[in-house]
PDB file of C-alpha atoms and ligand atoms in Angstrom:
ATOM      1  CA  UNK A  33      32.230  93.642  51.246  1.00 89.00           C
ATOM      2  CA  UNK A  34      32.942  94.086  47.523  1.00 98.00           C
ATOM      3  CA  UNK A  35      31.871  97.171  45.567  1.00 98.00           C
ATOM      4  CA  UNK A  36      29.610  95.079  43.275  1.00 98.00           C
ATOM      5  CA  UNK A  37      27.985  93.071  46.063  1.00 98.00           C
ATOM      6  CA  UNK A  38      24.357  92.275  45.219  1.00 98.00           C
ATOM      7  CA  UNK A  39      24.705  93.307  41.562  1.00 98.00           C
ATOM      8  CA  UNK A  40      23.989  91.132  38.535  1.00 98.00           C
ATOM      9  CA  UNK A  41      25.797  91.827  35.297  1.00 98.00           C
ATOM     10  CA  UNK A  42      26.686  90.555  31.842  1.00 99.00           C
ATOM     11  CA  UNK A  43      30.223  90.177  30.567  1.00 99.00           C
ATOM     12  CA  UNK A  44      29.964  90.244  26.767  1.00 98.00           C
ATOM     13  CA  UNK A  45      33.055  89.320  24.776  1.00 98.00           C
ATOM     14  CA  UNK A  46      35.152  86.695  26.531  1.00 98.00           C
ATOM     15  CA  UNK A  47      36.996  84.608  23.909  1.00 98.00           C
ATOM     16  CA  UNK A  48      39.695  83.124  26.145  1.00 97.00           C
ATOM     17  CA  UNK A  49      41.688  83.864  29.282  1.00 98.00           C
ATOM     18  CA  UNK A  50      43.620  86.623  27.487  1.00 98.00           C
ATOM     19  CA  UNK A  51      40.440  88.610  26.706  1.00 98.00           C
ATOM     20  CA  UNK A  52      40.052  92.017  28.319  1.00 98.00           C
ATOM     21  CA  UNK A  53      36.524  90.894  29.242  1.00 98.00           C
ATOM     22  CA  UNK A  54      38.058  88.074  31.268  1.00 98.00           C
ATOM     23  CA  UNK A  55      40.077  90.609  33.273  1.00 98.00           C
ATOM     24  CA  UNK A  56      36.824  92.460  33.953  1.00 98.00           C
ATOM     25  CA  UNK A  57      34.982  89.257  34.856  1.00 99.00           C
ATOM     26  CA  UNK A  58      37.564  88.238  37.437  1.00 98.00           C
ATOM     27  CA  UNK A  59      37.590  91.688  39.035  1.00 98.00           C
ATOM     28  CA  UNK A  60      33.770  91.855  39.054  1.00 99.00           C
ATOM     29  CA  UNK A  61      33.500  88.446  40.687  1.00 98.00           C
ATOM     30  CA  UNK A  62      36.093  89.409  43.298  1.00 98.00           C
ATOM     31  CA  UNK A  63      33.953  92.475  44.098  1.00 98.00           C
ATOM     32  CA  UNK A  64      30.871  90.357  44.690  1.00 98.00           C
ATOM     33  CA  UNK A  65      28.956  90.469  41.379  1.00 98.00           C
ATOM     34  CA  UNK A  66      26.816  87.641  40.014  1.00 98.00           C
ATOM     35  CA  UNK A  67      27.770  87.153  36.371  1.00 99.00           C
ATOM     36  CA  UNK A  68      26.346  86.077  33.020  1.00 99.00           C
ATOM     37  CA  UNK A  69      28.387  85.477  29.867  1.00 98.00           C
ATOM     38  CA  UNK A  70      27.832  85.163  26.134  1.00 98.00           C
ATOM     39  CA  UNK A  71      29.945  83.200  23.698  1.00 98.00           C
ATOM     40  CA  UNK A  72      30.221  83.382  19.919  1.00 97.00           C
ATOM     41  CA  UNK A  73      29.528  79.970  18.378  1.00 91.00           C
ATOM     42  CA  UNK A  74      30.433  76.413  19.424  1.00 91.00           C
ATOM     43  CA  UNK A  75      34.177  76.981  19.023  1.00 91.00           C
ATOM     44  CA  UNK A  76      34.133  79.755  21.577  1.00 95.00           C
ATOM     45  CA  UNK A  77      31.807  77.865  23.911  1.00 97.00           C
ATOM     46  CA  UNK A  78      34.519  75.269  24.545  1.00 96.00           C
ATOM     47  CA  UNK A  79      36.802  78.026  25.859  1.00 97.00           C
ATOM     48  CA  UNK A  80      34.268  80.306  27.512  1.00 98.00           C
ATOM     49  CA  UNK A  81      32.112  77.779  29.396  1.00 98.00           C
ATOM     50  CA  UNK A  82      34.862  76.460  31.727  1.00 98.00           C
ATOM     51  CA  UNK A  83      36.072  80.010  32.401  1.00 98.00           C
ATOM     52  CA  UNK A  84      32.548  81.245  33.181  1.00 98.00           C
ATOM     53  CA  UNK A  85      31.828  78.216  35.342  1.00 98.00           C
ATOM     54  CA  UNK A  86      34.973  78.880  37.354  1.00 98.00           C
ATOM     55  CA  UNK A  87      33.345  82.192  38.375  1.00 98.00           C
ATOM     56  CA  UNK A  88      29.985  80.510  39.192  1.00 98.00           C
ATOM     57  CA  UNK A  89      28.259  82.178  36.223  1.00 98.00           C
ATOM     58  CA  UNK A  90      24.477  81.876  36.317  1.00 98.00           C
ATOM     59  CA  UNK A  91      24.019  82.501  32.584  1.00 98.00           C
ATOM     60  CA  UNK A  92      26.245  81.148  29.793  1.00 98.00           C
ATOM     61  CA  UNK A  93      24.488  81.486  26.447  1.00 98.00           C
ATOM     62  CA  UNK A  94      25.263  82.103  22.763  1.00 98.00           C
ATOM     63  CA  UNK A  95      25.028  85.548  21.213  1.00 98.00           C
ATOM     64  CA  UNK A  96      26.251  86.653  17.805  1.00 98.00           C
ATOM     65  CA  UNK A  97      25.841  90.429  17.711  1.00 98.00           C
ATOM     66  CA  UNK A  98      25.646  90.450  13.912  1.00 98.00           C
ATOM     67  CA  UNK A  99      22.129  88.985  14.166  1.00 98.00           C
ATOM     68  CA  UNK A 100      19.206  90.711  15.893  1.00 98.00           C
ATOM     69  CA  UNK A 101      17.504  87.349  16.510  1.00 98.00           C
ATOM     70  CA  UNK A 102      20.560  86.093  18.350  1.00 98.00           C
ATOM     71  CA  UNK A 103      20.749  89.238  20.517  1.00 98.00           C
ATOM     72  CA  UNK A 104      17.007  88.954  21.260  1.00 98.00           C
ATOM     73  CA  UNK A 105      17.349  85.298  22.235  1.00 98.00           C
ATOM     74  CA  UNK A 106      20.255  86.077  24.574  1.00 98.00           C
ATOM     75  CA  UNK A 107      18.437  88.899  26.351  1.00 98.00           C
ATOM     76  CA  UNK A 108      15.251  86.798  26.528  1.00 98.00           C
ATOM     77  CA  UNK A 109      17.296  84.241  28.460  1.00 98.00           C
ATOM     78  CA  UNK A 110      18.580  86.982  30.777  1.00 98.00           C
ATOM     79  CA  UNK A 111      15.050  88.302  31.302  1.00 98.00           C
ATOM     80  CA  UNK A 112      13.650  84.810  32.013  1.00 98.00           C
ATOM     81  CA  UNK A 113      16.460  83.915  34.396  1.00 98.00           C
ATOM     82  CA  UNK A 114      17.131  87.168  36.249  1.00 98.00           C
ATOM     83  CA  UNK A 115      14.293  89.527  35.325  1.00 98.00           C
ATOM     84  CA  UNK A 116      16.580  92.453  36.133  1.00 98.00           C
ATOM     85  CA  UNK A 117      20.086  93.628  35.425  1.00 98.00           C
ATOM     86  CA  UNK A 118      22.573  96.041  37.027  1.00 98.00           C
ATOM     87  CA  UNK A 119      25.375  96.234  34.468  1.00 99.00           C
ATOM     88  CA  UNK A 120      26.715  95.162  31.087  1.00 99.00           C
ATOM     89  CA  UNK A 121      30.291  95.141  29.851  1.00 99.00           C
ATOM     90  CA  UNK A 122      30.544  95.288  26.053  1.00 99.00           C
ATOM     91  CA  UNK A 123      33.973  94.055  24.986  1.00 98.00           C
ATOM     92  CA  UNK A 124      33.300  93.044  21.376  1.00 98.00           C
ATOM     93  CA  UNK A 125      34.956  94.101  18.134  1.00 98.00           C
ATOM     94  CA  UNK A 126      35.702  92.664  14.721  1.00 98.00           C
ATOM     95  CA  UNK A 127      37.181  93.786  11.417  1.00 97.00           C
ATOM     96  CA  UNK A 128      38.397  91.825   8.419  1.00 97.00           C
ATOM     97  CA  UNK A 129      42.130  91.277   8.651  1.00 94.00           C
ATOM     98  CA  UNK A 130      42.605  92.644   5.119  1.00 94.00           C
ATOM     99  CA  UNK A 131      41.056  95.934   6.186  1.00 95.00           C
ATOM    100  CA  UNK A 132      43.662  96.231   8.935  1.00 95.00           C
ATOM    101  CA  UNK A 133      46.616  95.222   6.784  1.00 93.00           C
ATOM    102  CA  UNK A 134      45.868  97.109   3.555  1.00 95.00           C
ATOM    103  CA  UNK A 135      46.125 100.911   3.340  1.00 96.00           C
ATOM    104  CA  UNK A 136      43.119 102.582   5.000  1.00 97.00           C
ATOM    105  CA  UNK A 137      42.297 104.412   1.762  1.00 98.00           C
ATOM    106  CA  UNK A 138      41.498 101.017   0.182  1.00 98.00           C
ATOM    107  CA  UNK A 139      38.803 100.119   2.751  1.00 98.00           C
ATOM    108  CA  UNK A 140      35.854  98.481   0.985  1.00 98.00           C
ATOM    109  CA  UNK A 141      32.202  99.288   1.676  1.00 98.00           C
ATOM    110  CA  UNK A 142      31.662  95.737   2.953  1.00 98.00           C
ATOM    111  CA  UNK A 143      34.623  95.909   5.350  1.00 98.00           C
ATOM    112  CA  UNK A 144      33.485  99.325   6.607  1.00 98.00           C
ATOM    113  CA  UNK A 145      29.964  98.026   7.284  1.00 98.00           C
ATOM    114  CA  UNK A 146      31.208  94.895   9.022  1.00 98.00           C
ATOM    115  CA  UNK A 147      33.624  96.721  11.349  1.00 98.00           C
ATOM    116  CA  UNK A 148      31.072  99.394  12.285  1.00 98.00           C
ATOM    117  CA  UNK A 149      28.268  96.849  12.729  1.00 98.00           C
ATOM    118  CA  UNK A 150      30.096  94.430  15.031  1.00 98.00           C
ATOM    119  CA  UNK A 151      32.275  96.945  16.865  1.00 98.00           C
ATOM    120  CA  UNK A 152      29.964  99.952  17.318  1.00 99.00           C
ATOM    121  CA  UNK A 153      26.317  99.234  16.472  1.00 99.00           C
ATOM    122  CA  UNK A 154      26.368  96.108  18.648  1.00 99.00           C
ATOM    123  CA  UNK A 155      26.798  98.291  21.755  1.00 99.00           C
ATOM    124  CA  UNK A 156      23.595 100.160  20.874  1.00 99.00           C
ATOM    125  CA  UNK A 157      21.801  96.868  20.136  1.00 99.00           C
ATOM    126  CA  UNK A 158      22.805  95.400  23.509  1.00 99.00           C
ATOM    127  CA  UNK A 159      22.068  98.642  25.383  1.00 99.00           C
ATOM    128  CA  UNK A 160      18.509  98.867  23.999  1.00 98.00           C
ATOM    129  CA  UNK A 161      17.742  95.357  25.248  1.00 98.00           C
ATOM    130  CA  UNK A 162      19.556  95.719  28.575  1.00 99.00           C
ATOM    131  CA  UNK A 163      18.044  99.083  29.548  1.00 98.00           C
ATOM    132  CA  UNK A 164      14.464  97.829  30.198  1.00 98.00           C
ATOM    133  CA  UNK A 165      15.932  95.250  32.601  1.00 98.00           C
ATOM    134  CA  UNK A 166      17.795  97.945  34.570  1.00 98.00           C
ATOM    135  CA  UNK A 167      14.785  98.820  36.664  1.00 97.00           C
ATOM    136  CA  UNK A 168      16.840 100.242  39.530  1.00 97.00           C
ATOM    137  CA  UNK A 169      19.274 102.065  37.241  1.00 98.00           C
ATOM    138  CA  UNK A 170      22.461 100.557  35.952  1.00 98.00           C
ATOM    139  CA  UNK A 171      25.854 100.909  34.365  1.00 99.00           C
ATOM    140  CA  UNK A 172      27.125 100.063  30.871  1.00 99.00           C
ATOM    141  CA  UNK A 173      30.785 100.082  29.856  1.00 99.00           C
ATOM    142  CA  UNK A 174      32.367  99.511  26.446  1.00 99.00           C
ATOM    143  CA  UNK A 175      35.995  99.163  25.328  1.00 98.00           C
ATOM    144  CA  UNK A 176      37.655 101.678  23.031  1.00 98.00           C
ATOM    145  CA  UNK A 177      41.164 102.590  21.922  1.00 98.00           C
ATOM    146  CA  UNK A 178      43.141 105.741  21.109  1.00 97.00           C
ATOM    147  CA  UNK A 179      42.878 104.886  17.400  1.00 96.00           C
ATOM    148  CA  UNK A 180      39.425 106.512  17.601  1.00 98.00           C
ATOM    149  CA  UNK A 181      41.048 109.940  18.009  1.00 96.00           C
ATOM    150  CA  UNK A 182      44.434 109.592  16.348  1.00 95.00           C
ATOM    151  CA  UNK A 183      45.650 107.963  13.160  1.00 94.00           C
ATOM    152  CA  UNK A 184      47.412 104.877  14.513  1.00 93.00           C
ATOM    153  CA  UNK A 185      49.263 102.841  11.857  1.00 91.00           C
ATOM    154  CA  UNK A 186      47.485  99.519  11.244  1.00 92.00           C
ATOM    155  CA  UNK A 187      44.338 100.396  13.220  1.00 95.00           C
ATOM    156  CA  UNK A 188      42.550 101.724  10.109  1.00 96.00           C
ATOM    157  CA  UNK A 189      38.801 101.058   9.864  1.00 98.00           C
ATOM    158  CA  UNK A 190      38.732  99.893  13.482  1.00 97.00           C
ATOM    159  CA  UNK A 191      39.674 103.464  14.463  1.00 98.00           C
ATOM    160  CA  UNK A 192      36.607 104.723  12.602  1.00 98.00           C
ATOM    161  CA  UNK A 193      34.484 102.086  14.371  1.00 98.00           C
ATOM    162  CA  UNK A 194      35.884 103.151  17.758  1.00 98.00           C
ATOM    163  CA  UNK A 195      35.106 106.802  16.975  1.00 98.00           C
ATOM    164  CA  UNK A 196      31.500 105.730  16.314  1.00 99.00           C
ATOM    165  CA  UNK A 197      31.524 103.664  19.501  1.00 99.00           C
ATOM    166  CA  UNK A 198      32.711 106.622  21.583  1.00 99.00           C
ATOM    167  CA  UNK A 199      30.065 108.916  20.066  1.00 99.00           C
ATOM    168  CA  UNK A 200      27.445 106.203  20.686  1.00 99.00           C
ATOM    169  CA  UNK A 201      28.537 106.102  24.329  1.00 99.00           C
ATOM    170  CA  UNK A 202      27.719 109.804  24.682  1.00 98.00           C
ATOM    171  CA  UNK A 203      24.340 109.521  22.942  1.00 99.00           C
ATOM    172  CA  UNK A 204      23.374 106.462  24.986  1.00 99.00           C
ATOM    173  CA  UNK A 205      24.384 108.353  28.139  1.00 99.00           C
ATOM    174  CA  UNK A 206      22.098 111.191  27.025  1.00 98.00           C
ATOM    175  CA  UNK A 207      19.144 108.889  26.330  1.00 98.00           C
ATOM    176  CA  UNK A 208      19.416 106.644  29.360  1.00 98.00           C
ATOM    177  CA  UNK A 209      20.636 109.045  32.029  1.00 98.00           C
ATOM    178  CA  UNK A 210      17.154 110.021  33.218  1.00 98.00           C
ATOM    179  CA  UNK A 211      16.484 106.322  33.827  1.00 98.00           C
ATOM    180  CA  UNK A 212      19.464 106.220  36.173  1.00 98.00           C
ATOM    181  CA  UNK A 213      21.580 104.317  33.663  1.00 99.00           C
ATOM    182  CA  UNK A 214      25.181 105.450  33.206  1.00 99.00           C
ATOM    183  CA  UNK A 215      27.104 104.708  30.011  1.00 99.00           C
ATOM    184  CA  UNK A 216      30.881 104.995  29.817  1.00 99.00           C
ATOM    185  CA  UNK A 217      33.800 103.851  27.688  1.00 99.00           C
ATOM    186  CA  UNK A 218      37.288 102.757  28.650  1.00 98.00           C
ATOM    187  CA  UNK A 219      40.171 103.552  26.329  1.00 98.00           C
ATOM    188  CA  UNK A 220      42.653 100.784  27.047  1.00 98.00           C
ATOM    189  CA  UNK A 221      46.296 100.705  26.019  1.00 97.00           C
ATOM    190  CA  UNK A 222      47.389  97.791  23.811  1.00 97.00           C
ATOM    191  CA  UNK A 223      47.162  94.301  25.335  1.00 98.00           C
ATOM    192  CA  UNK A 224      48.087  91.074  23.544  1.00 97.00           C
ATOM    193  CA  UNK A 225      44.749  89.326  22.794  1.00 97.00           C
ATOM    194  CA  UNK A 226      43.102  87.399  19.965  1.00 94.00           C
ATOM    195  CA  UNK A 227      41.509  90.554  18.499  1.00 94.00           C
ATOM    196  CA  UNK A 228      44.774  92.502  18.830  1.00 94.00           C
ATOM    197  CA  UNK A 229      46.634  89.930  16.741  1.00 90.00           C
ATOM    198  CA  UNK A 230      44.666  91.144  13.695  1.00 87.00           C
ATOM    199  CA  UNK A 231      46.077  94.674  14.013  1.00 86.00           C
ATOM    200  CA  UNK A 232      48.988  95.287  11.650  1.00 76.00           C
ATOM    201  CA  UNK A 233      52.399  95.239  13.420  1.00 85.00           C
ATOM    202  CA  UNK A 234      50.913  95.007  16.898  1.00 90.00           C
ATOM    203  CA  UNK A 235      54.288  94.157  18.431  1.00 92.00           C
ATOM    204  CA  UNK A 236      55.705  97.510  17.343  1.00 92.00           C
ATOM    205  CA  UNK A 237      52.569  99.262  18.621  1.00 92.00           C
ATOM    206  CA  UNK A 238      53.066  97.700  22.049  1.00 95.00           C
ATOM    207  CA  UNK A 239      56.727  98.728  22.175  1.00 95.00           C
ATOM    208  CA  UNK A 240      55.930 102.318  21.179  1.00 94.00           C
ATOM    209  CA  UNK A 241      53.069 102.501  23.674  1.00 96.00           C
ATOM    210  CA  UNK A 242      55.251 101.326  26.529  1.00 96.00           C
ATOM    211  CA  UNK A 243      58.039 103.784  25.650  1.00 95.00           C
ATOM    212  CA  UNK A 244      55.691 106.728  25.169  1.00 95.00           C
ATOM    213  CA  UNK A 245      53.576 106.135  28.272  1.00 96.00           C
ATOM    214  CA  UNK A 246      54.037 108.056  31.510  1.00 97.00           C
ATOM    215  CA  UNK A 247      54.516 104.841  33.500  1.00 97.00           C
ATOM    216  CA  UNK A 248      57.031 103.497  30.975  1.00 96.00           C
ATOM    217  CA  UNK A 249      55.117 100.256  30.451  1.00 97.00           C
ATOM    218  CA  UNK A 250      51.953  98.781  29.025  1.00 98.00           C
ATOM    219  CA  UNK A 251      48.806  98.074  31.041  1.00 98.00           C
ATOM    220  CA  UNK A 252      47.440  94.672  32.002  1.00 98.00           C
ATOM    221  CA  UNK A 253      44.103  92.987  31.550  1.00 98.00           C
ATOM    222  CA  UNK A 254      43.676  93.186  35.342  1.00 98.00           C
ATOM    223  CA  UNK A 255      44.243  96.952  35.418  1.00 98.00           C
ATOM    224  CA  UNK A 256      41.522  97.440  32.802  1.00 98.00           C
ATOM    225  CA  UNK A 257      39.300  95.073  34.804  1.00 98.00           C
ATOM    226  CA  UNK A 258      39.766  97.010  38.032  1.00 98.00           C
ATOM    227  CA  UNK A 259      38.986 100.357  36.408  1.00 98.00           C
ATOM    228  CA  UNK A 260      35.952  98.894  34.690  1.00 99.00           C
ATOM    229  CA  UNK A 261      34.641  97.562  37.995  1.00 98.00           C
ATOM    230  CA  UNK A 262      34.863 101.065  39.469  1.00 98.00           C
ATOM    231  CA  UNK A 263      32.735 102.429  36.591  1.00 98.00           C
ATOM    232  CA  UNK A 264      30.230  99.597  37.067  1.00 98.00           C
ATOM    233  CA  UNK A 265      29.950 100.281  40.776  1.00 98.00           C
ATOM    234  CA  UNK A 266      28.108 102.954  42.756  1.00 98.00           C
ATOM    235  CA  UNK A 267      31.487 104.596  43.448  1.00 98.00           C
ATOM    236  CA  UNK A 268      31.091 106.083  39.950  1.00 98.00           C
ATOM    237  CA  UNK A 269      27.458 107.139  40.495  1.00 98.00           C
ATOM    238  CA  UNK A 270      28.136 110.655  39.162  1.00 98.00           C
ATOM    239  CA  UNK A 271      30.076 109.560  36.080  1.00 98.00           C
ATOM    240  CA  UNK A 272      28.430 109.076  32.687  1.00 99.00           C
ATOM    241  CA  UNK A 273      29.225 109.704  29.024  1.00 98.00           C
ATOM    242  CA  UNK A 274      32.903 109.574  29.965  1.00 98.00           C
ATOM    243  CA  UNK A 275      35.895 108.175  28.094  1.00 98.00           C
ATOM    244  CA  UNK A 276      38.261 106.878  30.772  1.00 98.00           C
ATOM    245  CA  UNK A 277      41.825 106.052  29.700  1.00 98.00           C
ATOM    246  CA  UNK A 278      43.596 103.031  31.129  1.00 98.00           C
ATOM    247  CA  UNK A 279      46.758 103.399  29.078  1.00 98.00           C
ATOM    248  CA  UNK A 280      49.527 104.159  31.581  1.00 98.00           C
ATOM    249  CA  UNK A 281      49.162 107.808  30.529  1.00 98.00           C
ATOM    250  CA  UNK A 282      50.174 107.340  26.897  1.00 97.00           C
ATOM    251  CA  UNK A 283      47.477 109.682  25.575  1.00 97.00           C
ATOM    252  CA  UNK A 284      48.745 112.757  27.461  1.00 96.00           C
ATOM    253  CA  UNK A 285      52.224 112.456  25.996  1.00 95.00           C
ATOM    254  CA  UNK A 286      53.732 113.319  22.642  1.00 91.00           C
ATOM    255  CA  UNK A 287      53.882 109.678  21.575  1.00 81.00           C
ATOM    256  CA  UNK A 288      57.095 107.691  21.549  1.00 72.00           C
ATOM    257  CA  UNK A 289      59.757 110.313  22.292  1.00 64.00           C
ATOM    258  CA  UNK A 290      62.530 107.804  21.806  1.00 59.00           C
ATOM    259  CA  UNK A 291      63.555 107.810  25.467  1.00 55.00           C
ATOM    260  CA  UNK A 292      66.305 105.228  25.846  1.00 52.00           C
ATOM    261  CA  UNK A 293      65.308 102.159  27.885  1.00 46.00           C
TER     262      UNK A 293
HETATM  263  P1  NAD B 201      39.238  89.324  22.249  1.00 92.32           P
HETATM  264  O1  NAD B 201      39.486  88.710  20.916  1.00 92.32           O
HETATM  265  O2  NAD B 201      39.586  88.522  23.437  1.00 92.32           O
HETATM  266  O3  NAD B 201      37.733  89.816  22.380  1.00 92.32           O
HETATM  267  C1  NAD B 201      36.954  90.210  21.274  1.00 92.32           C
HETATM  268  C2  NAD B 201      35.615  89.538  21.444  1.00 92.32           C
HETATM  269  O4  NAD B 201      34.705  89.963  20.431  1.00 92.32           O
HETATM  270  C3  NAD B 201      35.693  88.011  21.361  1.00 92.32           C
HETATM  271  O5  NAD B 201      35.176  87.417  22.511  1.00 92.32           O
HETATM  272  C4  NAD B 201      34.839  87.670  20.150  1.00 92.32           C
HETATM  273  O6  NAD B 201      34.143  86.445  20.306  1.00 92.32           O
HETATM  274  C5  NAD B 201      33.872  88.857  20.178  1.00 92.32           C
HETATM  275  N1  NAD B 201      33.134  88.977  18.923  1.00 92.32           N
HETATM  276  C6  NAD B 201      33.619  89.229  17.677  1.00 92.32           C
HETATM  277  N2  NAD B 201      32.600  89.195  16.780  1.00 92.32           N
HETATM  278  C7  NAD B 201      31.473  88.917  17.479  1.00 92.32           C
HETATM  279  C8  NAD B 201      30.109  88.722  17.130  1.00 92.32           C
HETATM  280  N3  NAD B 201      29.695  88.797  15.858  1.00 92.32           N
HETATM  281  N4  NAD B 201      29.210  88.440  18.115  1.00 92.32           N
HETATM  282  C9  NAD B 201      29.599  88.329  19.401  1.00 92.32           C
HETATM  283  N5  NAD B 201      30.885  88.497  19.794  1.00 92.32           N
HETATM  284  C10 NAD B 201      31.802  88.779  18.847  1.00 92.32           C
HETATM  285  O7  NAD B 201      40.089  90.693  22.231  1.00 92.32           O
HETATM  286  P2  NAD B 201      40.115  91.924  23.262  1.00 92.32           P
HETATM  287  O8  NAD B 201      41.366  92.658  22.923  1.00 92.32           O
HETATM  288  O9  NAD B 201      39.875  91.479  24.634  1.00 92.32           O
HETATM  289  O10 NAD B 201      38.923  92.824  22.733  1.00 92.32           O
HETATM  290  C11 NAD B 201      37.863  93.262  23.568  1.00 92.32           C
HETATM  291  C12 NAD B 201      37.545  94.723  23.291  1.00 92.32           C
HETATM  292  O11 NAD B 201      38.610  95.530  23.754  1.00 92.32           O
HETATM  293  C13 NAD B 201      37.371  95.055  21.810  1.00 92.32           C
HETATM  294  O12 NAD B 201      36.349  96.018  21.672  1.00 92.32           O
HETATM  295  C14 NAD B 201      38.705  95.667  21.463  1.00 92.32           C
HETATM  296  O13 NAD B 201      38.640  96.514  20.332  1.00 92.32           O
HETATM  297  C15 NAD B 201      38.968  96.437  22.738  1.00 92.32           C
HETATM  298  N6  NAD B 201      40.330  96.902  22.953  1.00 92.32           N
HETATM  299  C16 NAD B 201      41.362  96.029  22.848  1.00 92.32           C
HETATM  300  C17 NAD B 201      42.658  96.483  23.049  1.00 92.32           C
HETATM  301  C18 NAD B 201      43.829  95.551  22.936  1.00 92.32           C
HETATM  302  O14 NAD B 201      44.949  96.019  22.756  1.00 92.32           O
HETATM  303  N7  NAD B 201      43.643  94.253  23.066  1.00 92.32           N
HETATM  304  C19 NAD B 201      42.884  97.836  23.378  1.00 92.32           C
HETATM  305  C20 NAD B 201      41.802  98.699  23.486  1.00 92.32           C
HETATM  306  C21 NAD B 201      40.520  98.214  23.264  1.00 92.32           C
END
């Protein structure tokens, strides 16, 4: 019997089969969960629908987190179809490429708002609509990165957005804990995905992360998925407001110490 047997949950943020959310979806399905997915626009639907169908998804519906009406419509569908919810996985972020390639000190007001809105506020927006459906308690997990805590070259305004996301995780955990809802964040090491390709010099970041990690390598989409599934499950019933690293131990080290291969 899987650790998510009997649970219904939403995987928010699959773009393609390289997405971290797809790693989570596969692990959650393997552990017995019934899944629902969102997609962003018609372009994404073409990729997401076949993937979701391959995991027998019961809900596959559009949601653009930049619009309240779109978020409402998505959660109305979830309410009509399931009436209840056990977990959500928020794996959504966006920043203008310019804001990641230009010096951080040149960040515009518009780029700051956009990054914070899509990458941090959207977790709050989804949580406030998911919580009333979590009648028997629940679990929410979002995806962060070390750039929230350290100045990582090329991560720029997304690091500020992740700092806001991590703080939001703690405040949501505070608000929702008495309702039996746990809220946690994963801090994943770098993985080659669509979103990651916008980060300046991502290839170098991956090399440095592998060299500076305790395991001497980068993590996989599946490793993030497996850890996420633990946080979604009752095995983590005493864990909330936590930032859990899945980065092969990079964050405990002194960075890239230049250890020869
Ligand atoms: P990805 O491109 O596969 O996923 C990002 C998702 O965000 C996409 O599905 C995209 O459709 C969605 N999205 C963007 N704007 C949206 C909007 N307005 N409405 C709805 N959805 C929207 O890339 P990923 O790397 O899997 O990213 C998932 C999460 O993991 C992000 O929060 C990212 O910051 C985080 N993360 C990624 C890495 C990495 O190295 N790839 C490391 C740590 C954390």
